[in-house]
């Protein structure tokens, strides 16, 4: 593309966003399992940074003793992880082009379940960004407590930075993603190994564990089973992101399905090791702090284990904090790739405004990125970055989408009956029932804590999809060509707005005569005193075009034009009118401040009148 | 005016601002001296609410003893007031149509002094609003100290309310102004009388005056004469607003000049009595608090005297506080009438953008009101409503304008030589010298405290006037008609943007053929797959108009159109091109969110290309 002249805003835009990228450059990288892991697993793996803590923060409400339930609950969640992983290996083979929940549910269950899955996913991606960024900042603040007062501001700035990088079009490049993901895995594994060695070989912690919390026993009167289920629901945030691999099968090198399956299994393996390890060690720390991240004394659980393993403030400790923050930011980044893609599918199908389906000149769905960035920043702001208030909203969307996707797979097998379908269907039935049950547990136990907000939002988004579709169908119906005769304008009149005679007006007059030899000029009298001069000038330069004088008792330039246009339209409702405005163009923006944009004002004012077009004929200064 | 249909925004606008007012309703009220006083004196009289305090707050810097200088300084300022009053009676007779400083200085001294006076006045009106509103809120907070933390917020809200009332077009109605102004005069006079009675008849204060201040002796090492001059400069804020009557002679009943003179003399009399009274009593209060209004312990001097006269928290005390606040708000309101009027004079003469000279449909210069409101609110925000930081900026503009106006009168008399001109000129020479000297004293003594900011702003505004004039002259020169032959378009081609065939496009196609029988349709290929359908439809409905297919490798709808337009322009640079866009119009705003405004985007993108017009042909849905 030969770029001739760039406007100021185009230059600014290119500096911020970059130059356009050719369509041919789309989808160039195919991933090996080694590079596929970091690309698709940041969301799932990073959740170990907050899931165990979320479990403990609920249990402590019942009291110090309830903390012993944490390990059994962790194991129960791990069983769930294994079952869901097996279920998703099915999807990978059935949908080698990518089987996101929206597609699987729409394909097999119909539009409404598909839309519910889509709405649930979109809400969840927003929460992924808000939660991951807030948790990332919490990891940083655990290392540098002086920054605690700026938690909210830092989170919002991070959201903006990630959104901006995505608007520039960060490619899902395996090499770039590999560093933080493998860096995090190595750090956490080393931390777990050293801690285990200290606990079991050195036998360091002596005596009972000291637990500090401002929430201990706050809900001691609740039933233990309810608190246990609630903490289980809280821990289910560890499952978020597990579906990512099956969404992106097409990104893998051939054999794509096989490679994707390898990545999924490795990811689950790593997730289990880290999740169980952190859960186990949380019970063996000599001292355990359980505060919410609103409290200035707050330290993440991971940071406490890292501090135990490597020593407070050591290089190893700082390494784990930064690696945790990095993978959490990467998880947020993944949502910035997924949300706009789901939105583009929905827009392509007519359930969201079309602009969401349009790829910008950087090959990204920029509208989806902007909406996600704004929504996530708003969420961080509203909840003041407090993880314990954000997390109850999370996971409900994921499990809704899981359930619908699994149910879709059941329908898929029953329909296709490919070899071995009974076994596959059985796996997906188990998956459906389990994830469905967990979804109900999450909604029931966290309802008043905030799950209701997520449920309402999902409902609203679903309603939005439906409303958009209805509108697009109505528009298409009205615009569809049929054989009924169309009523077209019988006559065309052009009206030139003429404030005073100058070279720009002469140009516009010439144009008006070209498009309509019988055009009319209009002069709005804002100052009676200038009228004789206007008439004299017009007699001399007006090329014989009639000049209509419009009085303006309310000093408006627009109103008399509207009234005159209405008068002409009443005389002949079928005629087409073109209002022509001469507009000065200065080369510098500050010079433009001295001009009034009459054409734009007229266009807005005439917006609701049929058969009226507004044309601005520009004349250039300098 | 028959209003047919009002858009949502027009309805909102009318609710907030009111329905248009007919030009014939302008200037209906002529004022008697009794009603003229409240209209023109609020600015001058209200300054007694802070002037004495400003003097004391400077003197205390030198130490407790320096406070005794306050009364001599007050008397010196009173002498200045008398001389300036006499000078302005001259102006009233010489300029019966209203002799603002800008007009008097421009008329008699030339453009540059006139513009300096204009710039000084405009900066001073902004400060009048900021200072008066901050002082008004200070009066309120003195009565209700619980509101002290909301000082800045309350001030900004008040600025917005006053601006909004002025946008609605509050007329300078004497009756409405009379209540707060006379209410304030009565309240202060009663307060002074009772205080005098308590001091001299009852002999209440016994022993030495107790003075509490956090500033006492802070600049004790400075020369006494410097501190004295600085406090004199601070007290000169009492003179602001004294020129108001001479600006508005035309508003008085006949004999206008005589009535205006009566009002000016009465106003000065009242000002002197209140200013001397407050100054005298400040030395006789048993206890004197001298804090800045940033301090939560702050009480205005007037409130301390009121408390002494009527008793703390009494009805009389509260009455004085509310009356003070009311007249200060009125003073701010006066600036909202004066600033836009001066701006309109300057815009009419081409020194400010033309929109400042346009009266809105409520008969007010709305652009001036908005600019003043924003500037004053910004000032309050920047200085956090702190009077002792705002006041040093004040008065420098007034005295610059005074000096130029007086000097203009000297030139006036020398030129006209009307009977008795020598005496008049002598008076104005004294006025010029005195006000000029005071201006220098203010600038010199308050320079580093903030007067430099006012001086820089006046310089910048002056530069703006010059730059605007230069630009308008350049524009006028370029657009002026001359006998040189103009190069006009030789040919006209219209280009229809055609995304896909529907009824709206058929309408636009019909229009395109009307304005140019040889028009061309353009289709931008965003999705290769739809191309065959587009071609088939065009063959059937395209009325034989040629269809050009434009590829879009960067997925932009706009770029290929620009490139094609550039190609046509290269072929024949003299032809005129019209790009026609079919635009859907929905009846509800939320429906409009589903449409892309391609016409507006194209218009912006084509803005820098000569001989290209953009026309949008609308089709209506529903």
CSV table of C-alpha atoms in Angstrom, one decimal, chain A residues 1-7 14 20-24 352-355 358-364 467-468 471-472 474-484 486-489 491-492 500-504 506-507 510-511 514-515 526 540-541 552-557 559 562-563 566 570 576-578 583-587 591-597 599-601 603-604 606-622, chain B residues 1-6 14 20-24 352-355 358-364 467-468 471-472 474-484 486-489 491-492 500-504 506-507 510-511 514-515 526 540-541 552-557 559 562-563 566-567 570 576-578 583-587 591-597 599-601 603-604 606-622:
chain,number,residue,atom,x,y,z
A,1,UNK,CA,0.0,0.0,0.0
A,2,UNK,CA,1.5,3.3,-1.0
A,3,UNK,CA,0.9,5.7,1.9
A,4,UNK,CA,0.6,9.2,0.5
A,5,UNK,CA,-0.2,11.6,3.2
A,6,UNK,CA,-0.9,10.7,6.8
A,7,UNK,CA,-3.1,12.9,8.9
A,14,UNK,CA,0.3,4.4,14.0
A,20,UNK,CA,-1.6,-2.0,9.1
A,21,UNK,CA,-0.8,-5.7,8.7
A,22,UNK,CA,-1.7,-7.5,5.4
A,23,UNK,CA,-4.4,-10.2,5.6
A,24,UNK,CA,-1.9,-12.7,4.1
A,352,UNK,CA,-23.6,-8.9,18.5
A,353,UNK,CA,-23.1,-5.7,16.5
A,354,UNK,CA,-21.2,-6.3,13.2
A,355,UNK,CA,-18.2,-4.2,14.1
A,358,UNK,CA,-14.4,-6.8,11.8
A,359,UNK,CA,-10.7,-7.3,12.0
A,360,UNK,CA,-8.8,-4.0,12.3
A,361,UNK,CA,-5.8,-3.1,10.2
A,362,UNK,CA,-3.6,-4.8,12.8
A,363,UNK,CA,-5.4,-8.1,12.2
A,364,UNK,CA,-7.1,-8.0,15.6
A,467,UNK,CA,-32.2,-8.4,21.0
A,468,UNK,CA,-29.4,-7.7,18.5
A,471,UNK,CA,-33.1,-6.1,15.2
A,472,UNK,CA,-30.8,-7.4,12.5
A,474,UNK,CA,-36.0,-6.8,11.2
A,475,UNK,CA,-33.5,-4.6,9.3
A,476,UNK,CA,-32.7,-7.3,6.7
A,477,UNK,CA,-36.4,-7.9,6.1
A,478,UNK,CA,-37.1,-4.2,5.6
A,479,UNK,CA,-34.1,-3.8,3.2
A,480,UNK,CA,-34.6,-7.1,1.3
A,481,UNK,CA,-35.2,-6.6,-2.5
A,482,UNK,CA,-38.6,-7.6,-3.6
A,483,UNK,CA,-40.7,-7.1,-6.7
A,484,UNK,CA,-42.9,-4.4,-5.1
A,486,UNK,CA,-40.2,1.3,-4.9
A,487,UNK,CA,-41.2,4.9,-4.4
A,488,UNK,CA,-38.3,6.9,-5.6
A,489,UNK,CA,-37.8,10.7,-5.6
A,491,UNK,CA,-37.5,15.5,-8.6
A,492,UNK,CA,-34.2,16.9,-7.2
A,500,UNK,CA,-21.8,35.9,2.3
A,501,UNK,CA,-20.1,35.9,-1.1
A,502,UNK,CA,-16.5,34.7,-1.1
A,503,UNK,CA,-14.4,32.4,-3.2
A,504,UNK,CA,-15.5,29.3,-1.3
A,506,UNK,CA,-18.4,30.6,-5.7
A,507,UNK,CA,-16.9,27.1,-5.7
A,510,UNK,CA,-20.6,26.0,-9.2
A,511,UNK,CA,-21.0,22.6,-7.7
A,514,UNK,CA,-23.7,21.1,-11.7
A,515,UNK,CA,-25.8,18.7,-9.7
A,526,UNK,CA,-28.3,37.0,11.5
A,540,UNK,CA,-22.9,40.5,-9.2
A,541,UNK,CA,-21.6,36.9,-8.5
A,552,UNK,CA,-33.9,34.2,12.1
A,553,UNK,CA,-35.8,35.7,15.0
A,554,UNK,CA,-34.1,33.4,17.4
A,555,UNK,CA,-30.6,34.0,16.0
A,556,UNK,CA,-30.1,30.4,15.0
A,557,UNK,CA,-28.4,29.6,11.7
A,559,UNK,CA,-33.6,26.6,12.5
A,562,UNK,CA,-34.9,23.5,8.7
A,563,UNK,CA,-38.1,25.5,8.4
A,566,UNK,CA,-39.9,21.6,5.7
A,570,UNK,CA,-44.6,20.0,2.2
A,576,UNK,CA,-35.2,14.9,-3.1
A,577,UNK,CA,-33.4,17.9,-1.5
A,578,UNK,CA,-29.6,18.4,-1.3
A,583,UNK,CA,-16.8,24.5,4.3
A,584,UNK,CA,-13.4,26.1,4.9
A,585,UNK,CA,-10.5,23.7,5.5
A,586,UNK,CA,-7.4,24.9,7.2
A,587,UNK,CA,-4.3,22.9,7.2
A,591,UNK,CA,-6.7,27.0,12.7
A,592,UNK,CA,-9.8,24.8,12.5
A,593,UNK,CA,-10.9,26.0,15.9
A,594,UNK,CA,-11.8,29.3,14.4
A,595,UNK,CA,-14.3,27.8,12.0
A,596,UNK,CA,-17.8,26.6,12.7
A,597,UNK,CA,-18.7,23.2,11.4
A,599,UNK,CA,-22.3,21.1,7.8
A,600,UNK,CA,-22.1,18.7,10.7
A,601,UNK,CA,-24.7,20.7,12.7
A,603,UNK,CA,-26.6,17.1,9.1
A,604,UNK,CA,-27.5,16.2,12.7
A,606,UNK,CA,-31.7,17.2,9.3
A,607,UNK,CA,-31.1,13.6,10.4
A,608,UNK,CA,-34.8,12.7,10.9
A,609,UNK,CA,-36.0,14.2,7.6
A,610,UNK,CA,-36.6,11.9,4.7
A,611,UNK,CA,-35.3,12.7,1.3
A,612,UNK,CA,-32.8,15.3,2.4
A,613,UNK,CA,-29.0,14.9,1.7
A,614,UNK,CA,-26.3,17.2,3.1
A,615,UNK,CA,-23.2,17.8,1.0
A,616,UNK,CA,-20.3,19.8,2.1
A,617,UNK,CA,-18.1,21.4,-0.6
A,618,UNK,CA,-14.8,22.2,0.8
A,619,UNK,CA,-12.5,25.1,-0.1
A,620,UNK,CA,-8.9,25.1,1.1
A,621,UNK,CA,-7.1,27.9,2.9
A,622,UNK,CA,-3.3,28.4,2.6
B,1,UNK,CA,-41.9,29.5,15.8
B,2,UNK,CA,-43.9,26.4,15.2
B,3,UNK,CA,-41.9,23.6,16.8
B,4,UNK,CA,-42.7,20.4,14.9
B,5,UNK,CA,-40.7,17.6,16.4
B,6,UNK,CA,-38.0,17.9,19.0
B,14,UNK,CA,-34.8,22.8,26.6
B,20,UNK,CA,-35.5,30.0,22.7
B,21,UNK,CA,-36.1,33.7,23.4
B,22,UNK,CA,-37.1,36.0,20.6
B,23,UNK,CA,-34.6,38.8,19.6
B,24,UNK,CA,-37.3,41.4,20.2
B,352,UNK,CA,-11.6,36.0,19.3
B,353,UNK,CA,-13.3,33.2,17.4
B,354,UNK,CA,-16.6,34.4,15.9
B,355,UNK,CA,-18.8,32.0,18.0
B,358,UNK,CA,-23.0,34.8,18.6
B,359,UNK,CA,-26.0,35.0,21.0
B,360,UNK,CA,-27.6,31.7,21.6
B,361,UNK,CA,-31.3,31.1,21.5
B,362,UNK,CA,-31.6,32.2,25.1
B,363,UNK,CA,-30.2,35.6,24.1
B,364,UNK,CA,-27.0,35.0,26.0
B,467,UNK,CA,-3.0,35.5,16.5
B,468,UNK,CA,-6.8,35.2,16.0
B,471,UNK,CA,-5.7,34.3,11.0
B,472,UNK,CA,-9.0,36.0,10.2
B,474,UNK,CA,-5.4,35.9,6.2
B,475,UNK,CA,-8.7,34.0,5.6
B,476,UNK,CA,-10.5,37.0,4.5
B,477,UNK,CA,-7.7,37.9,2.1
B,478,UNK,CA,-7.7,34.4,0.6
B,479,UNK,CA,-11.5,34.4,0.2
B,480,UNK,CA,-12.0,37.9,-1.0
B,481,UNK,CA,-13.5,38.1,-4.5
B,482,UNK,CA,-11.3,39.6,-7.1
B,483,UNK,CA,-11.3,39.8,-10.9
B,484,UNK,CA,-8.7,37.0,-11.3
B,486,UNK,CA,-11.2,31.2,-10.7
B,487,UNK,CA,-10.3,27.7,-11.5
B,488,UNK,CA,-13.5,25.7,-11.3
B,489,UNK,CA,-14.1,22.0,-11.7
B,491,UNK,CA,-16.3,17.8,-14.9
B,492,UNK,CA,-18.4,16.1,-12.2
B,500,UNK,CA,-24.5,-5.1,-1.0
B,501,UNK,CA,-27.7,-4.5,-2.9
B,502,UNK,CA,-30.7,-3.6,-0.7
B,503,UNK,CA,-33.5,-1.1,-0.8
B,504,UNK,CA,-31.4,1.7,0.8
B,506,UNK,CA,-31.4,1.4,-4.7
B,507,UNK,CA,-32.5,4.8,-3.3
B,510,UNK,CA,-31.3,6.6,-7.9
B,511,UNK,CA,-29.9,9.8,-6.3
B,514,UNK,CA,-29.9,12.1,-10.8
B,515,UNK,CA,-26.9,14.2,-9.8
B,526,UNK,CA,-14.1,-7.4,2.6
B,540,UNK,CA,-30.2,-7.4,-11.9
B,541,UNK,CA,-30.8,-4.1,-9.9
B,552,UNK,CA,-8.9,-4.5,0.5
B,553,UNK,CA,-5.8,-6.4,1.6
B,554,UNK,CA,-5.8,-4.6,5.0
B,555,UNK,CA,-9.5,-5.2,5.6
B,556,UNK,CA,-10.2,-1.5,5.7
B,557,UNK,CA,-13.5,-0.2,4.1
B,559,UNK,CA,-8.6,2.9,2.4
B,562,UNK,CA,-9.4,6.7,-0.8
B,563,UNK,CA,-7.0,5.0,-3.2
B,566,UNK,CA,-6.8,9.4,-5.7
B,567,UNK,CA,-6.5,7.5,-8.9
B,570,UNK,CA,-4.7,11.9,-10.8
B,576,UNK,CA,-15.2,17.3,-9.0
B,577,UNK,CA,-16.0,14.0,-7.3
B,578,UNK,CA,-19.0,13.2,-5.1
B,583,UNK,CA,-26.9,5.5,5.4
B,584,UNK,CA,-29.5,3.6,7.5
B,585,UNK,CA,-31.4,5.7,10.0
B,586,UNK,CA,-33.2,3.9,12.8
B,587,UNK,CA,-35.7,5.7,15.0
B,591,UNK,CA,-30.8,0.8,17.4
B,592,UNK,CA,-28.3,3.2,15.8
B,593,UNK,CA,-25.6,1.5,17.9
B,594,UNK,CA,-25.9,-1.4,15.5
B,595,UNK,CA,-25.0,0.7,12.4
B,596,UNK,CA,-21.6,1.9,11.3
B,597,UNK,CA,-21.3,5.6,10.4
B,599,UNK,CA,-20.2,8.5,5.8
B,600,UNK,CA,-18.7,10.3,8.8
B,601,UNK,CA,-15.5,8.1,8.6
B,603,UNK,CA,-15.7,12.4,5.3
B,604,UNK,CA,-12.9,12.6,7.8
B,606,UNK,CA,-11.3,12.6,2.6
B,607,UNK,CA,-11.0,15.9,4.5
B,608,UNK,CA,-7.6,16.8,3.0
B,609,UNK,CA,-8.5,16.0,-0.6
B,610,UNK,CA,-9.5,18.9,-2.9
B,611,UNK,CA,-12.6,18.7,-5.1
B,612,UNK,CA,-14.2,15.8,-3.2
B,613,UNK,CA,-17.6,16.1,-1.6
B,614,UNK,CA,-19.3,13.4,0.5
B,615,UNK,CA,-23.0,13.0,0.4
B,616,UNK,CA,-25.0,10.7,2.6
B,617,UNK,CA,-28.3,9.5,1.3
B,618,UNK,CA,-30.4,8.2,4.2
B,619,UNK,CA,-32.9,5.5,4.2
B,620,UNK,CA,-35.2,5.0,7.1
B,621,UNK,CA,-36.0,1.9,9.0
B,622,UNK,CA,-39.3,1.2,10.7
